């Protein structure tokens, strides 16, 4: 091997090693902050003792973060000009308890491991923990993310699924992030825990079409229940459970609701009414183990979306502000 060939070979080796160091892995902080997951878990448990909203709020925060600019905690940034990611119209409904959970967990981690663990990783751990504490599956999270350097409200529009999306629109949006239809259906299962304002689905019960005010793909008894909870003049701040059966348990009842035509959003119910996705919904409704396995796979893949490593990001001292 000639001199220049050896130099080129060594450069390639260096690049490969450097990229390898930047890959996510479950034991990323084993030598620098080995207790990080226990620290975050304790904060999550304490926060959950204060309010159940901690659970759906934290999961939703993780999803909204990853789908805009990638999983980099850019949604956490607070801007004095109200032009950060969290200020976008689609993010104004994110519950404050999700933000508070991450901020408190970061403070606890900083007390023991200053400048080591990213807010993006803390959010990822917290999202896993709230699912487990609500009765969902336990799984290892991959870590090693850095916090993003960009947070713009203008980046949000068109990058989050809407309640009236059909299957093709859902698949297209998730596919942009390397997520399959099965991943999308599994992640939709988080709606077993969430809340929704009445305005997000009012059209389905009051003005679906000229021939049918109520969406024919909705169980009539369920529609009547929603009308009682969400009358036409309802207070805009009122929110109701996405899953009316087991709203505080992470389980597969969401899919059973879809089979019974009790999905709240069009984007929920279409997963069962569209023949291309119906079999997966039936499988998840009948086999909780299949759902849990698919959910773990989907959450792991979601956590890899747009990850920043090395010089692409930073380790924020405060999750709400760039260093």
XYZ file of C-alpha atoms in Angstrom, residues 47-300:
254
model
C -45.000 14.765 38.565
C -47.539 12.010 37.881
C -48.544 12.059 41.558
C -49.531 15.694 40.990
C -51.525 15.226 37.781
C -52.367 12.441 35.341
C -52.078 14.941 32.480
C -48.320 14.368 32.790
C -48.726 11.133 30.817
C -50.511 12.216 27.618
C -48.794 15.610 27.684
C -45.293 14.125 27.694
C -45.986 11.548 24.976
C -47.554 14.181 22.741
C -44.650 16.556 23.350
C -42.209 13.861 22.192
C -44.210 13.215 19.016
C -44.576 16.904 18.151
C -40.867 17.472 18.762
C -39.687 14.611 16.553
C -41.980 15.451 13.631
C -40.628 19.018 13.363
C -36.834 19.431 13.014
C -36.337 15.913 14.417
C -35.988 14.654 18.012
C -33.879 17.559 19.251
C -35.993 19.278 21.942
C -36.548 22.244 19.613
C -40.177 22.296 20.797
C -38.947 23.173 24.310
C -37.486 26.570 23.360
C -39.308 29.606 24.782
C -39.030 32.729 22.629
C -39.591 36.279 23.923
C -41.014 37.066 20.485
C -43.435 34.100 20.494
C -41.953 32.803 17.254
C -40.450 29.502 18.444
C -41.752 26.058 17.535
C -43.995 25.825 20.595
C -45.740 29.065 19.541
C -47.077 27.631 16.263
C -50.883 27.240 16.166
C -50.608 23.430 15.994
C -48.537 23.416 19.199
C -50.539 25.847 21.321
C -52.637 22.951 22.643
C -49.584 21.124 24.017
C -50.225 20.818 27.750
C -47.823 22.640 30.032
C -47.349 19.549 32.185
C -45.295 17.907 29.433
C -42.902 20.864 29.296
C -42.762 21.039 33.088
C -41.858 17.348 33.335
C -38.860 17.763 31.032
C -37.693 21.008 32.684
C -37.822 19.459 36.166
C -36.096 16.278 34.971
C -33.349 18.335 33.345
C -32.794 20.278 36.570
C -32.490 17.031 38.527
C -30.058 15.554 36.002
C -27.962 18.736 35.913
C -27.617 18.571 39.688
C -25.805 15.246 39.352
C -24.361 15.325 35.819
C -23.939 18.958 34.718
C -23.564 19.550 30.990
C -23.762 15.877 30.037
C -27.327 14.857 29.116
C -29.358 16.570 26.380
C -32.923 17.748 26.812
C -33.770 15.660 23.735
C -32.644 12.501 25.533
C -34.475 13.481 28.713
C -37.703 13.945 26.732
C -37.172 10.540 25.106
C -36.677 8.836 28.473
C -39.668 10.629 30.011
C -41.940 9.628 27.103
C -40.964 5.989 27.599
C -41.521 6.235 31.359
C -45.012 7.743 31.209
C -46.153 5.009 28.809
C -44.889 2.344 31.211
C -46.422 4.044 34.262
C -49.782 4.080 32.477
C -49.639 0.322 31.965
C -47.774 0.185 28.669
C -44.734 -1.894 27.742
C -41.246 -1.418 29.159
C -38.407 -0.994 26.673
C -34.864 0.326 26.401
C -34.409 3.762 24.871
C -31.554 4.696 22.576
C -29.648 7.776 23.750
C -26.967 10.129 22.450
C -28.984 12.982 20.923
C -27.932 16.607 21.063
C -30.283 19.547 21.383
C -31.153 21.413 18.214
C -30.002 24.940 17.393
C -33.142 25.988 15.520
C -36.717 26.495 16.747
C -39.113 28.330 14.438
C -42.897 28.507 14.545
C -42.877 28.675 10.746
C -41.429 25.148 10.563
C -44.507 23.496 12.056
C -47.323 24.050 9.547
C -47.908 21.018 7.344
C -45.623 18.756 9.370
C -48.113 17.337 11.881
C -51.076 15.058 11.086
C -54.502 16.671 11.080
C -57.713 15.157 12.552
C -59.347 14.932 9.109
C -56.472 13.118 7.358
C -57.244 9.986 5.359
C -54.987 6.928 5.231
C -52.983 8.120 2.223
C -52.241 11.459 3.895
C -51.227 9.771 7.146
C -48.966 7.297 5.373
C -47.315 10.032 3.325
C -46.525 12.161 6.385
C -45.119 9.264 8.403
C -43.179 7.891 5.433
C -41.250 11.177 5.252
C -39.693 10.146 8.547
C -39.022 6.534 7.617
C -42.095 5.234 9.443
C -44.263 2.520 7.912
C -48.043 2.187 7.909
C -47.771 -0.295 10.792
C -45.617 2.206 12.716
C -48.215 4.902 12.103
C -51.083 2.702 13.312
C -49.112 1.683 16.409
C -48.211 5.293 17.275
C -51.856 6.294 16.806
C -52.512 4.018 19.768
C -51.224 6.840 21.993
C -54.715 8.291 21.558
C -55.756 5.771 24.187
C -54.409 8.329 26.695
C -54.989 11.764 25.186
C -57.522 14.548 25.291
C -59.120 16.619 22.557
C -60.923 19.921 22.374
C -64.423 19.640 20.942
C -63.617 21.854 17.971
C -61.213 19.226 16.624
C -64.024 16.792 15.786
C -67.236 18.912 15.873
C -67.729 18.552 12.126
C -68.158 14.778 12.512
C -71.194 15.196 14.789
C -72.807 18.429 13.573
C -71.982 19.183 9.942
C -70.413 16.170 8.294
C -72.323 16.537 4.991
C -75.547 17.959 3.562
C -77.142 14.509 3.609
C -75.818 13.387 7.002
C -74.921 15.819 9.818
C -73.299 12.908 11.693
C -70.446 10.941 10.126
C -71.965 7.570 9.119
C -68.695 5.932 10.146
C -69.435 6.886 13.777
C -71.534 4.764 16.120
C -74.827 6.708 16.625
C -74.807 6.159 20.393
C -71.233 7.449 20.571
C -72.238 10.495 18.502
C -75.044 11.247 20.981
C -72.597 10.956 23.869
C -70.234 13.403 22.174
C -73.096 15.855 21.563
C -73.857 15.844 25.288
C -70.215 16.430 26.167
C -69.669 18.956 23.382
C -72.841 20.981 22.708
C -72.641 23.554 19.889
C -71.995 26.387 22.360
C -69.394 24.498 24.405
C -66.619 26.421 26.142
C -63.543 26.284 23.849
C -61.319 25.194 26.748
C -63.321 22.017 27.387
C -61.437 18.843 26.451
C -62.662 15.249 26.498
C -60.977 11.858 26.588
C -59.906 10.334 23.283
C -60.649 6.894 24.738
C -63.913 6.908 26.694
C -63.469 3.373 28.050
C -60.042 3.254 29.746
C -58.793 6.852 29.421
C -56.009 6.514 32.000
C -54.586 3.164 30.898
C -52.185 2.528 28.041
C -53.813 -0.478 26.395
C -55.278 -1.700 23.105
C -58.828 -0.484 23.813
C -58.238 2.344 21.335
C -58.292 -0.241 18.531
C -61.358 -1.962 19.965
C -63.044 1.443 19.886
C -62.184 1.801 16.190
C -63.756 -1.590 15.443
C -66.886 -0.357 17.245
C -66.916 2.922 15.251
C -65.967 4.943 18.331
C -62.846 6.628 17.034
C -62.857 10.347 17.840
C -61.060 11.787 14.800
C -61.538 10.911 11.149
C -57.800 10.132 11.171
C -58.492 7.552 13.897
C -61.572 5.888 12.431
C -60.130 5.704 8.913
C -57.575 3.206 10.182
C -60.418 0.705 10.498
C -62.720 1.816 7.680
C -59.955 1.714 5.051
C -59.445 -1.916 3.933
C -55.703 -1.294 3.513
C -55.213 -0.817 7.276
C -58.206 -2.640 8.742
C -56.432 -5.957 9.355
C -53.713 -4.313 11.436
C -56.340 -2.602 13.595
C -58.147 -5.926 14.075
C -54.877 -7.595 15.042
C -54.006 -4.894 17.587
C -57.577 -4.954 18.957
C -57.439 -8.702 19.519
C -53.770 -9.150 20.470
C -52.309 -6.650 22.950
C -48.910 -8.316 22.654
C -48.803 -7.572 18.928
C -49.689 -3.953 19.611
C -47.078 -3.567 22.351
C -44.360 -5.064 20.152
C -45.260 -2.830 17.206
C -45.433 0.195 19.499
C -41.935 -0.393 20.871
C -40.590 -0.721 17.327
C -42.389 2.433 16.203
C -41.294 4.530 19.197
C -37.684 3.437 18.709
